[in-house]
XYZ file of C-alpha atoms in Angstrom:
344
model
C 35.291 26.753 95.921
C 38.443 26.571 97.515
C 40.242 30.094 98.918
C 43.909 29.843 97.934
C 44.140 33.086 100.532
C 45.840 30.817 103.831
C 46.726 32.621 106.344
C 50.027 31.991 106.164
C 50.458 33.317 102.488
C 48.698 36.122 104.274
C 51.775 37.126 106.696
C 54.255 36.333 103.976
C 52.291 38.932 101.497
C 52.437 41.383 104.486
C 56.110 40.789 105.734
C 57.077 41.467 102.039
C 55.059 44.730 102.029
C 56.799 45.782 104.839
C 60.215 44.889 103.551
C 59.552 46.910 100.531
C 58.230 49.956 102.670
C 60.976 49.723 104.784
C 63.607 49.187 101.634
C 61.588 52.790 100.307
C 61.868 54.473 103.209
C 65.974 53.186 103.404
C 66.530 54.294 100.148
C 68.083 57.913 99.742
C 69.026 59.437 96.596
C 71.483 62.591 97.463
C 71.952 64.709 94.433
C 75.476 66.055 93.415
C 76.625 69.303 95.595
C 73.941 68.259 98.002
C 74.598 66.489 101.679
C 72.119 65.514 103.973
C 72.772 65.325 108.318
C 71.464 62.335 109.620
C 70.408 61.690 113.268
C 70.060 58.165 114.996
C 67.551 58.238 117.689
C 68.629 61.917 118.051
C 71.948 62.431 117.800
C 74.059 62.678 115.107
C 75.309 59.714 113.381
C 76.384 61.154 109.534
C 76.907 62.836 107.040
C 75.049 61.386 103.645
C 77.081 62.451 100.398
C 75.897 62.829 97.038
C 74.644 59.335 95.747
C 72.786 56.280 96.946
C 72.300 56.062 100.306
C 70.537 54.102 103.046
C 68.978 54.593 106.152
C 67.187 52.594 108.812
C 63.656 53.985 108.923
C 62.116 54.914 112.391
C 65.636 55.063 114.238
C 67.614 57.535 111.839
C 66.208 60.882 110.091
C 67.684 63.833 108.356
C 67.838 66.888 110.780
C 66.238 69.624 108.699
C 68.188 73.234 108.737
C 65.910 76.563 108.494
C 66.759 78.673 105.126
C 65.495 82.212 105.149
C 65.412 83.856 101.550
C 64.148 86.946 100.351
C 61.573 87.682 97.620
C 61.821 91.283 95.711
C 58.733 92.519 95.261
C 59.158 96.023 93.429
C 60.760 97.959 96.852
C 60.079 95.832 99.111
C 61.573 92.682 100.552
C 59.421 89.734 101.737
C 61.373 86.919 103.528
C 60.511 83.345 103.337
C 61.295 80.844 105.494
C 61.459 77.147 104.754
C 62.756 73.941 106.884
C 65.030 71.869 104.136
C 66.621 68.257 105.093
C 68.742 68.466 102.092
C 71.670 71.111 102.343
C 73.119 72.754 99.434
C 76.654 73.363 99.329
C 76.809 75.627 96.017
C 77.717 79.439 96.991
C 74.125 80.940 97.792
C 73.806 84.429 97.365
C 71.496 86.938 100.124
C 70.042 89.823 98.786
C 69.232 91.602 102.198
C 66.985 94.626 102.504
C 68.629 98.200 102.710
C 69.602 99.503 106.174
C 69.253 102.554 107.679
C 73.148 103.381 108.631
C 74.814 106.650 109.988
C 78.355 108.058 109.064
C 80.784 109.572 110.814
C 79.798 113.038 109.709
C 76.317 112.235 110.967
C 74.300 111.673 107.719
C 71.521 108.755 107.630
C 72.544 106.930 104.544
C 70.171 103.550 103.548
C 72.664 100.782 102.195
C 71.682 97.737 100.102
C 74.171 94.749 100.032
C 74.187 91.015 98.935
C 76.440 88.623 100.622
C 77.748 85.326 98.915
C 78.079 82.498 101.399
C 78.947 78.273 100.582
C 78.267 76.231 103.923
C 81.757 74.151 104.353
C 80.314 72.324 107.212
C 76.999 70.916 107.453
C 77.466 69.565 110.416
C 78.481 73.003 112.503
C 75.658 74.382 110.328
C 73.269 72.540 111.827
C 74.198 72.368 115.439
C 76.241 75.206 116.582
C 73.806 77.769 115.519
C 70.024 77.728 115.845
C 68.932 79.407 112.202
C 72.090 79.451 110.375
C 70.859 82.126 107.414
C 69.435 84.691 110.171
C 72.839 84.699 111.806
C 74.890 85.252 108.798
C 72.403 88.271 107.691
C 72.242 89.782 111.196
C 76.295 89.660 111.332
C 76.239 91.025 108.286
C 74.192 94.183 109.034
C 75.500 94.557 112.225
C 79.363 94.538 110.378
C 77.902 96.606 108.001
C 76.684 99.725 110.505
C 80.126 99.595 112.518
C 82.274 99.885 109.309
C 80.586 102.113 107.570
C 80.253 104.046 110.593
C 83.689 104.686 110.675
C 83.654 106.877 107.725
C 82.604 110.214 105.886
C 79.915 109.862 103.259
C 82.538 110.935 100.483
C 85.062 108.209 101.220
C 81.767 106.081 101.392
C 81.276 106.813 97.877
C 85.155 106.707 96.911
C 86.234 103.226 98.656
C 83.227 100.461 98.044
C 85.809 97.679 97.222
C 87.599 98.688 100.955
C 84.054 98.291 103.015
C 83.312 95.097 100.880
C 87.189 93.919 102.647
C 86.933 95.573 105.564
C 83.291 93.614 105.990
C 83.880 90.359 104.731
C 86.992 90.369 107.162
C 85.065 90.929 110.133
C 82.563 88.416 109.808
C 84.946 85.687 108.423
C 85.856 84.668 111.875
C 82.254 84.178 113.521
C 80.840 82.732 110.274
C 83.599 80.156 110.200
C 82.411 79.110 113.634
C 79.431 78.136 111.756
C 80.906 76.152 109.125
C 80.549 78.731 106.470
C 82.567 80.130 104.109
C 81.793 84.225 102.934
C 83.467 84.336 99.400
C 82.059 88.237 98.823
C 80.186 91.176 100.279
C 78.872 93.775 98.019
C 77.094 97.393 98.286
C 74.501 97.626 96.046
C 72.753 100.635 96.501
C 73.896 103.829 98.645
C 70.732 106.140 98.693
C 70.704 109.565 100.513
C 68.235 111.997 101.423
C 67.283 114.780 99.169
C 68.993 117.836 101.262
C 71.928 115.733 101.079
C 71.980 114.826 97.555
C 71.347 117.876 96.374
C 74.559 119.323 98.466
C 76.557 117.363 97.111
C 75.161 118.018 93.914
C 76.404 121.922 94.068
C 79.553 120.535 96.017
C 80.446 118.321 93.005
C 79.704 121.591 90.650
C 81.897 124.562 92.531
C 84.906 121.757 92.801
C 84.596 121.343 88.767
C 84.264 124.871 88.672
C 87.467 125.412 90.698
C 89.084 122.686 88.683
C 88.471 124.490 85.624
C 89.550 127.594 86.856
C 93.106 125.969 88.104
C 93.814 124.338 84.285
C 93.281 127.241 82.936
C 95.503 129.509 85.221
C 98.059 126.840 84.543
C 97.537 126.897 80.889
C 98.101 131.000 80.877
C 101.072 130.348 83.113
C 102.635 127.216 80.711
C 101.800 129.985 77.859
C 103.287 132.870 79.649
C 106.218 131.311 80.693
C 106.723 129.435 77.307
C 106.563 132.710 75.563
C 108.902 134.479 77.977
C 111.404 131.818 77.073
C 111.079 132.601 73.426
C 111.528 135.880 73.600
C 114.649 135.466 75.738
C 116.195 133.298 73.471
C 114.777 135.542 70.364
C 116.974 138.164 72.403
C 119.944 136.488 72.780
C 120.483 135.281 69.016
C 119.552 138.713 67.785
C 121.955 140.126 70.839
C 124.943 137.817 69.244
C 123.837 138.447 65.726
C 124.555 142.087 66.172
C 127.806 141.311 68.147
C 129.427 138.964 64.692
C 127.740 141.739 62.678
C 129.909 144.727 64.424
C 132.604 142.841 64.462
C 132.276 142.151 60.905
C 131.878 145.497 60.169
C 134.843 146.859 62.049
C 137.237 144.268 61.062
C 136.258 145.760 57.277
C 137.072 149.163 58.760
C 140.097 148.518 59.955
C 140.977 146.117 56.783
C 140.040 149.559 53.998
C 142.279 151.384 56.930
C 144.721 149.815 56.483
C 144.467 149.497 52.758
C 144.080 153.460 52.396
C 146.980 153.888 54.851
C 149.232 151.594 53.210
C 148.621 153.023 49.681
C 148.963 156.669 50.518
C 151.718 156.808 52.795
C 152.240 156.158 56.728
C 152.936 160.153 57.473
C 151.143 161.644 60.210
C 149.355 164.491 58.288
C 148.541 161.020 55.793
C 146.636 159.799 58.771
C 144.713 162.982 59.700
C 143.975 163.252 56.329
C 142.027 159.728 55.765
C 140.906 159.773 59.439
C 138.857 163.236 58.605
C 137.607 161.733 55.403
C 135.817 158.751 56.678
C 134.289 161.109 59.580
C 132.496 163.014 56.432
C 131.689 160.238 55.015
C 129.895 158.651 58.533
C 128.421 162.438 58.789
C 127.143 162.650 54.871
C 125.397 158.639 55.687
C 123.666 160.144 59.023
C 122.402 163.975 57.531
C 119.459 161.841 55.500
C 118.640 160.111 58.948
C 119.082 163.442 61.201
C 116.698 165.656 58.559
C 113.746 162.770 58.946
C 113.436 162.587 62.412
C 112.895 166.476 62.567
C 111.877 170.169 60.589
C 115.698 171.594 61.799
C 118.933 169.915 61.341
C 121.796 171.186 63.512
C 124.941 170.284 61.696
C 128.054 170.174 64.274
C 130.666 172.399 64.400
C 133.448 169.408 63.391
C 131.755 168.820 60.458
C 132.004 171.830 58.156
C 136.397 171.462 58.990
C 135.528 167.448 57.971
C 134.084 168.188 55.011
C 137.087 170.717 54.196
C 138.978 168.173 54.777
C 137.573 166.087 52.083
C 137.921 168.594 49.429
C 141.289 168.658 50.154
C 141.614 165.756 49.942
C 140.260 165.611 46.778
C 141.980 168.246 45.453
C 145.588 166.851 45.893
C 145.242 163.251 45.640
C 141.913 162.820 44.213
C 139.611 160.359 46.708
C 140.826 157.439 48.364
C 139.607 154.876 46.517
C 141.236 156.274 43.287
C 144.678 156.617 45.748
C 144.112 152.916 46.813
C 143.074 151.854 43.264
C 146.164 152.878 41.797
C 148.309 151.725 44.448
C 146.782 148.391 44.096
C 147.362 148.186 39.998
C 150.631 149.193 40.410
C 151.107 145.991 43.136
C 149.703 144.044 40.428
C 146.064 143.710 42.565
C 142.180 144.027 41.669
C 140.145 146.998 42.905
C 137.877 145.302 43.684
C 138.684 145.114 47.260
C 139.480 148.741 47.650
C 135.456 149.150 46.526
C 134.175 146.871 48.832
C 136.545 148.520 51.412
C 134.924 152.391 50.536
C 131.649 151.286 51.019
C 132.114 150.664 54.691
């Protein structure tokens, strides 16, 4: 039987394997956000985007970059390193371990952060640093202990969002060196030790107790003062309600006066006359008051000659207010003012 196997079927069969080896091993498939660095006999040539690509086999290979990523196991962080040839350009986030770090008033405070990095430049990450993810996590620690050292533990706790800045603006420079982008640092955790917490604990307590104590003062003092006010202003409408209400009063007075005056005659013994009968009467309105307050009355000496007076009066003219009322009717008037003007 005749072999159809020649031999040179044989080197075509193997020349055709090698083309498709060589067209497999040419053949690179980059996947979207994904770049790879490619070398040429050991130096760079290019950058491969996302798509298909193609290399030459043998003479130009993707220069791998070191990764280092933590696992969280419970408390504890394991890190895991990893050679990859194909770089991700997404925003990667690093989820350091805590570090020990000391404030300004000398208190050992352990900090947990996570930094958010994209790698810009493949190329710079790749050859101007050595293991581009252990740089960016030692910067950040080290950026981390000389900002926070700057500062008290309580304006530790009051301005996270100002070391997040204050960090992320200090490593911005050196990382950029490096072809990398940080979009965000973050403080996780701030953990204390016990002496410390608990401190702050009856810190936090006496300053709510103070607060307390200062609301309330300056509600009794809001109170006090608001009360003041009202009685001040209680005082000065009763002060002016007394003022219109003597005035009132004495303008009637001087109004039945006048009326008494006018109907009895302007003579001066007239005068004395009416002037002594309206000091009874004030004297007869106050006895009542005078005989209350004590068990003796003392009646003054003036009054016994007023009330004289007012039986004299009586006894030629008959009172006042018949005088007035008579003197009125006969100018055609009402008595009724000459009533209103005896009951002053």
């Amino acid at each position: 039987m005749e072999s159809y196997l020649t031999p040179g079927l044989i080197i075509s069969l193997i020349v055709v394997a090698i083309g498709v080896f060589i067209i497999a091993k040419g053949l690179v498939i980059v996947r979207q956000s994904e770049v790879m660095v490619i070398e040429r006999l050991g130096s760079f040539n290019r950058v491969l985007e996302s798509g298909v690509n193609i290399i030459i086999p043998f003479v130009e290979r993707p220069r791998p970059i070191t990764m280092i990523r933590y696992m969280r196991m419970g408390e504890e962080y394991h890190p895991m390193t990893s050679d990859e040839t194909r770089i991700d350009r997404r925003e990667t986030v690093m989820d350091f371990p805590g570090q020990p770090v000391v404030t300004t008033d000398n208190v050992t405070v352990k900090i947990n952060g996570a930094l958010y990095y994209q790698i810009i430049d493949p190329r710079r990450a790749v050859y101007e640093v050595a293991n581009m993810s252990q740089a960016v996590e030692v910067l950040a620690k080290t950026t981390l202990r000389s900002v926070v050292g700057k500062m008290e533990l309580d304006k530790l706790f009051e301005s996270r969002a100002e070391v997040n800045n204050a960090i992320q603006a200090e490593m911005e420079e050196a990382a950029s060196k490096w072809g990398v982008k940080l979009t965000r640092v973050e403080v996780q955790d701030i953990n204390m030790p016990e002496e410390v917490e608990d401190a702050m604990r009856l810190q936090m307590a006496a300053e709510r107790k103070r607060r307390a104590t200062v609301t309330e003062a300056e509600g009794e003092k809001t109170a006090a003062i608001a009360k003041a006010q009202g009685q001040r202003e209680s005082a000065i409408l009763n002060a002016e309600g007394d003022k219109e209400s003597s005035i009132l009063r004495a303008q009637g007075e001087q109004e039945s006066i006048r009326l008494v005056l006018s109907a009895m005659g302007d003579s001066e013994e007239n005068k004395q006359t009416v002037i002594g009968y309206l000091l009874g009467q004030s004297y007869i309105k106050i006895l009542p008051t005078m005989a209350q307050e004590g068990e003796r009355v003392f009646v003054p000496y003036e009054s016994s000659a007023l009330l004289g007076s007012m039986g004299m009066f009586r006894e030629l003219a008959g009172s006042p207010e018949d005088v007035v009322r008579q003197s009125l009717q006969k100018d055609g008037l009402r008595g009724g003012l000459v009533g209103g003007a005896g009951n002053v």
